[in-house]
Amino acid sequence: MVDQQGDNGAIAVVGAGFSGTIAAIQLRRRLPAALAVYLLERSGQFARGIAYANSKVAHLLNVRAANMSAFPDDPTHFERWLETHAARWPGELIRTSAGGFATRRLYGLYLESTLHSEIASSGGTVRLLTEEVYGLEQTPEGGRLVCRDGKSIAVRGVVLATGSLPANRPCDGVEFRDPWTPEALAGLDPLAPVLIVGTGLTMVDLVLALDAQGFRGPIIALSRRGLVPQAHEAIGQGWPAPEFTEQVRGSALLLFQAVRAELRAAAAQNIGWRAVIDSLRPQTAALWRGLAGAERGRFLRHIRPYWDIHRHRMAPPAAELVNRLRAEGVLRVLRGRVRAVQPGTGLAAVQYDACPTGACKTLAVQRVIYATGLQGVRASGGLVAALLASGQARLDGQELGLDVTQGLNIIDGDGKVARNLWALGPIVRGTFWECLAVPDIRQQADQLAREVVSALAPASVEVSV
Ligand SMILES: Cc1cc2nc3c(=O)[nH]c(=O)nc-3n(C[C@H](O)[C@H](O)[C@H](O)COP(=O)(O)OP(=O)(O)OC[C@H]3O[C@@H](n4cnc5c(N)ncnc54)[C@H](O)[C@@H]3O)c2cc1C
């Protein structure tokens, strides 16, 4: 069947952030040349996504350059690219005692250039299509993507890499629910207080951006526990991967206690906590898989905030600035939950319940910016909402993302595996947990390409999109 693009069959990847870009590259490497790869992106910006957009602020990656290769089988790929290209962008690669940290916009250039050089050398077809996909129809040949502009695109299979961030989030001039939109920090009185709700890495991004634009007023960061991410340090002595018993693996609380015991044992040998947390990484996905739904819920409610600040760390220069601003009293971190925001003619009044007392307190601020991290995938609307509504997909038990098999196939509303519909990246974090950062997503993209190739092998072709 020749499709509208003139191709004799194609696999479509929807979304061209890191996940979709690397999935498209891996697919192109593994699929027969006769099968085209379509990469569809609504923004027209390929190989970027929010994380690696061409921002005015020189935000640093929060992972060392040495761990940011796009390819699991070529761990120095990004470092080699930096050696050749970084000199053209002075100041975009910072070397610290904890390792080299590139800016996220430089990483976006790396992704773009990697995508284009792969396309040029692939010998097959990759089409970059600026389209917003908002529906998927089943056809005897596979599926048909329905695009916002009315176009429909016939494909053999579809990979969803749409991320978990909604396209549009409301702002009313005081409350900004999209922390990455430039408007969130525009038009501020440089001396009047700003409230950031959330104290994780997105809060850190915002504080850095405020500082870079000359904002000198008070910044208040509010979250239930007031926990701020830890910083990277020089890599010290490693710690062996712990072995947990079956009983421990089945309980969030026992796992928490077992990890604390590992931390104490490491400290007794003068080995820092970072080595222990890093030693868990290869088995985090398996540990998550081993927890039943209620245990996952316990982890999310009680342990996750502590896990996140140790697992997702700041680059040292970011940590230095945050610490300095805290020491100077410019940045104050409070514990509490927003109850109500009342805009006024001058400053808005924000009522919040202080933790742990529950006392209701009020802050007067010019703006409230929500930096509360990834939303449940239901909030992302658009295509994902359409797939859920039509029963072509379902949520995982914790409603963090789409439910998929270990082979990344989407599971539909009736619990059936859709043989030619896959997903990867943060959108499937309910199944894998550890699939937010580059070192994990690149592994998934590699696996995904193998799964797609084997599903399309003649003996196993099924058409159940
Ligand atoms: C601010 C930030 C900083 C980060 N920093 C790091 C870091 O330093 N190191 C690290 O390892 N990880 C980092 N991460 C995490 C990681 O790299 C991201 O989770 C990853 O980029 C996710 O990519 P994605 O492609 O799945 O999603 P996204 O980047 O959200 O991309 C999804 C893309 O899909 C498009 N799209 C969505 N729906 C449709 C549709 N219906 N039709 C067409 N297109 C659509 C969107 O426009 C978007 O471009 C960071 C994440 C963020 C948000």
Short mmCIF file of N, CA, C and O in Angstrom, two decimals, residues 13 26 34 50 62 80 84 103 116 125 129 152 160 195 209 222 255 257 275 280 299 341 344 376 385 396 415 451:
data_model
loop_
_atom_site.label_atom_id
_atom_site.label_comp_id
_atom_site.label_asym_id
_atom_site.label_seq_id
_atom_site.Cartn_x
_atom_site.Cartn_y
_atom_site.Cartn_z
N VAL A 13 6.19 8.08 14.60
CA VAL A 13 6.52 8.42 15.98
C VAL A 13 5.87 9.77 16.23
O VAL A 13 6.13 10.75 15.52
N GLN A 26 16.52 5.17 16.30
CA GLN A 26 16.73 3.72 16.50
C GLN A 26 15.88 2.92 15.52
O GLN A 26 16.32 1.87 15.02
N ALA A 34 12.99 -0.07 3.15
CA ALA A 34 11.75 0.15 2.40
C ALA A 34 10.64 0.74 3.27
O ALA A 34 9.69 1.35 2.77
N ILE A 50 10.50 20.35 25.71
CA ILE A 50 10.67 21.46 26.65
C ILE A 50 12.05 21.44 27.29
O ILE A 50 12.69 22.46 27.49
N ASN A 62 21.04 18.53 34.37
CA ASN A 62 21.25 18.07 35.74
C ASN A 62 21.88 16.67 35.77
O ASN A 62 21.87 16.01 36.80
N ARG A 80 32.10 13.16 22.71
CA ARG A 80 32.86 13.35 21.46
C ARG A 80 32.28 14.52 20.66
O ARG A 80 33.00 15.33 20.09
N THR A 84 34.16 18.23 19.57
CA THR A 84 34.23 18.82 18.24
C THR A 84 33.49 20.17 18.18
O THR A 84 33.90 21.06 17.45
N THR A 103 24.97 23.06 28.87
CA THR A 103 23.65 23.69 28.97
C THR A 103 22.64 22.80 28.23
O THR A 103 22.99 22.05 27.33
N HIS A 116 19.78 14.85 12.30
CA HIS A 116 19.99 15.13 10.88
C HIS A 116 21.12 14.29 10.29
O HIS A 116 21.01 13.84 9.15
N THR A 125 14.12 6.34 4.53
CA THR A 125 13.36 7.59 4.57
C THR A 125 12.96 7.93 6.00
O THR A 125 12.46 7.09 6.73
N LEU A 129 7.46 15.71 10.03
CA LEU A 129 6.17 16.30 9.66
C LEU A 129 5.67 17.20 10.79
O LEU A 129 5.53 16.74 11.93
N SER A 152 -5.00 13.01 7.08
CA SER A 152 -4.93 11.71 7.74
C SER A 152 -3.78 10.92 7.12
O SER A 152 -3.56 10.99 5.90
N LEU A 160 4.01 6.34 20.50
CA LEU A 160 3.64 7.59 21.18
C LEU A 160 4.81 8.06 22.03
O LEU A 160 5.30 7.33 22.89
N LEU A 195 6.01 34.00 44.35
CA LEU A 195 5.86 32.68 44.99
C LEU A 195 6.01 31.58 43.94
O LEU A 195 5.36 31.62 42.89
N ALA A 209 16.55 31.46 36.47
CA ALA A 209 16.09 32.36 35.40
C ALA A 209 15.78 33.75 35.98
O ALA A 209 16.10 34.77 35.37
N LEU A 222 7.46 27.11 48.01
CA LEU A 222 6.57 26.45 48.98
C LEU A 222 6.28 25.02 48.54
O LEU A 222 5.91 24.77 47.39
N LEU A 255 11.57 -1.52 51.98
CA LEU A 255 12.62 -1.07 51.05
C LEU A 255 13.26 0.21 51.56
O LEU A 255 14.49 0.36 51.55
N GLN A 257 13.44 1.23 54.61
CA GLN A 257 14.29 0.92 55.78
C GLN A 257 15.59 0.23 55.35
O GLN A 257 16.66 0.51 55.89
N ALA A 275 26.65 7.38 46.42
CA ALA A 275 27.07 6.06 45.88
C ALA A 275 25.98 5.02 46.12
O ALA A 275 25.74 4.16 45.27
N LEU A 280 21.46 1.83 43.29
CA LEU A 280 20.10 1.29 43.15
C LEU A 280 19.57 1.43 41.73
O LEU A 280 18.63 0.75 41.34
N PHE A 299 4.61 4.42 48.39
CA PHE A 299 5.87 5.05 47.97
C PHE A 299 5.61 6.48 47.49
O PHE A 299 6.30 7.42 47.89
N VAL A 341 -5.80 31.71 46.28
CA VAL A 341 -5.07 32.88 45.76
C VAL A 341 -6.11 33.94 45.42
O VAL A 341 -7.02 33.68 44.64
N GLY A 344 -5.33 40.98 43.89
CA GLY A 344 -5.76 42.29 44.40
C GLY A 344 -5.34 43.35 43.42
O GLY A 344 -4.81 43.05 42.35
N GLY A 376 -0.25 13.98 36.03
CA GLY A 376 -0.72 12.68 35.55
C GLY A 376 -1.02 12.83 34.07
O GLY A 376 -1.35 13.92 33.60
N ALA A 385 -5.75 11.92 25.69
CA ALA A 385 -7.13 11.92 26.20
C ALA A 385 -8.05 11.23 25.20
O ALA A 385 -8.96 10.47 25.59
N ASP A 396 -2.24 3.45 33.82
CA ASP A 396 -1.69 2.47 34.76
C ASP A 396 -2.40 2.64 36.10
O ASP A 396 -3.14 3.63 36.31
N GLY A 415 -7.93 -4.29 28.33
CA GLY A 415 -6.80 -5.09 28.81
C GLY A 415 -6.09 -5.85 27.71
O GLY A 415 -5.21 -6.67 27.97
N GLU A 451 11.54 -4.19 19.49
CA GLU A 451 10.17 -4.71 19.62
C GLU A 451 9.39 -4.46 18.32
O GLU A 451 8.64 -5.32 17.86
#
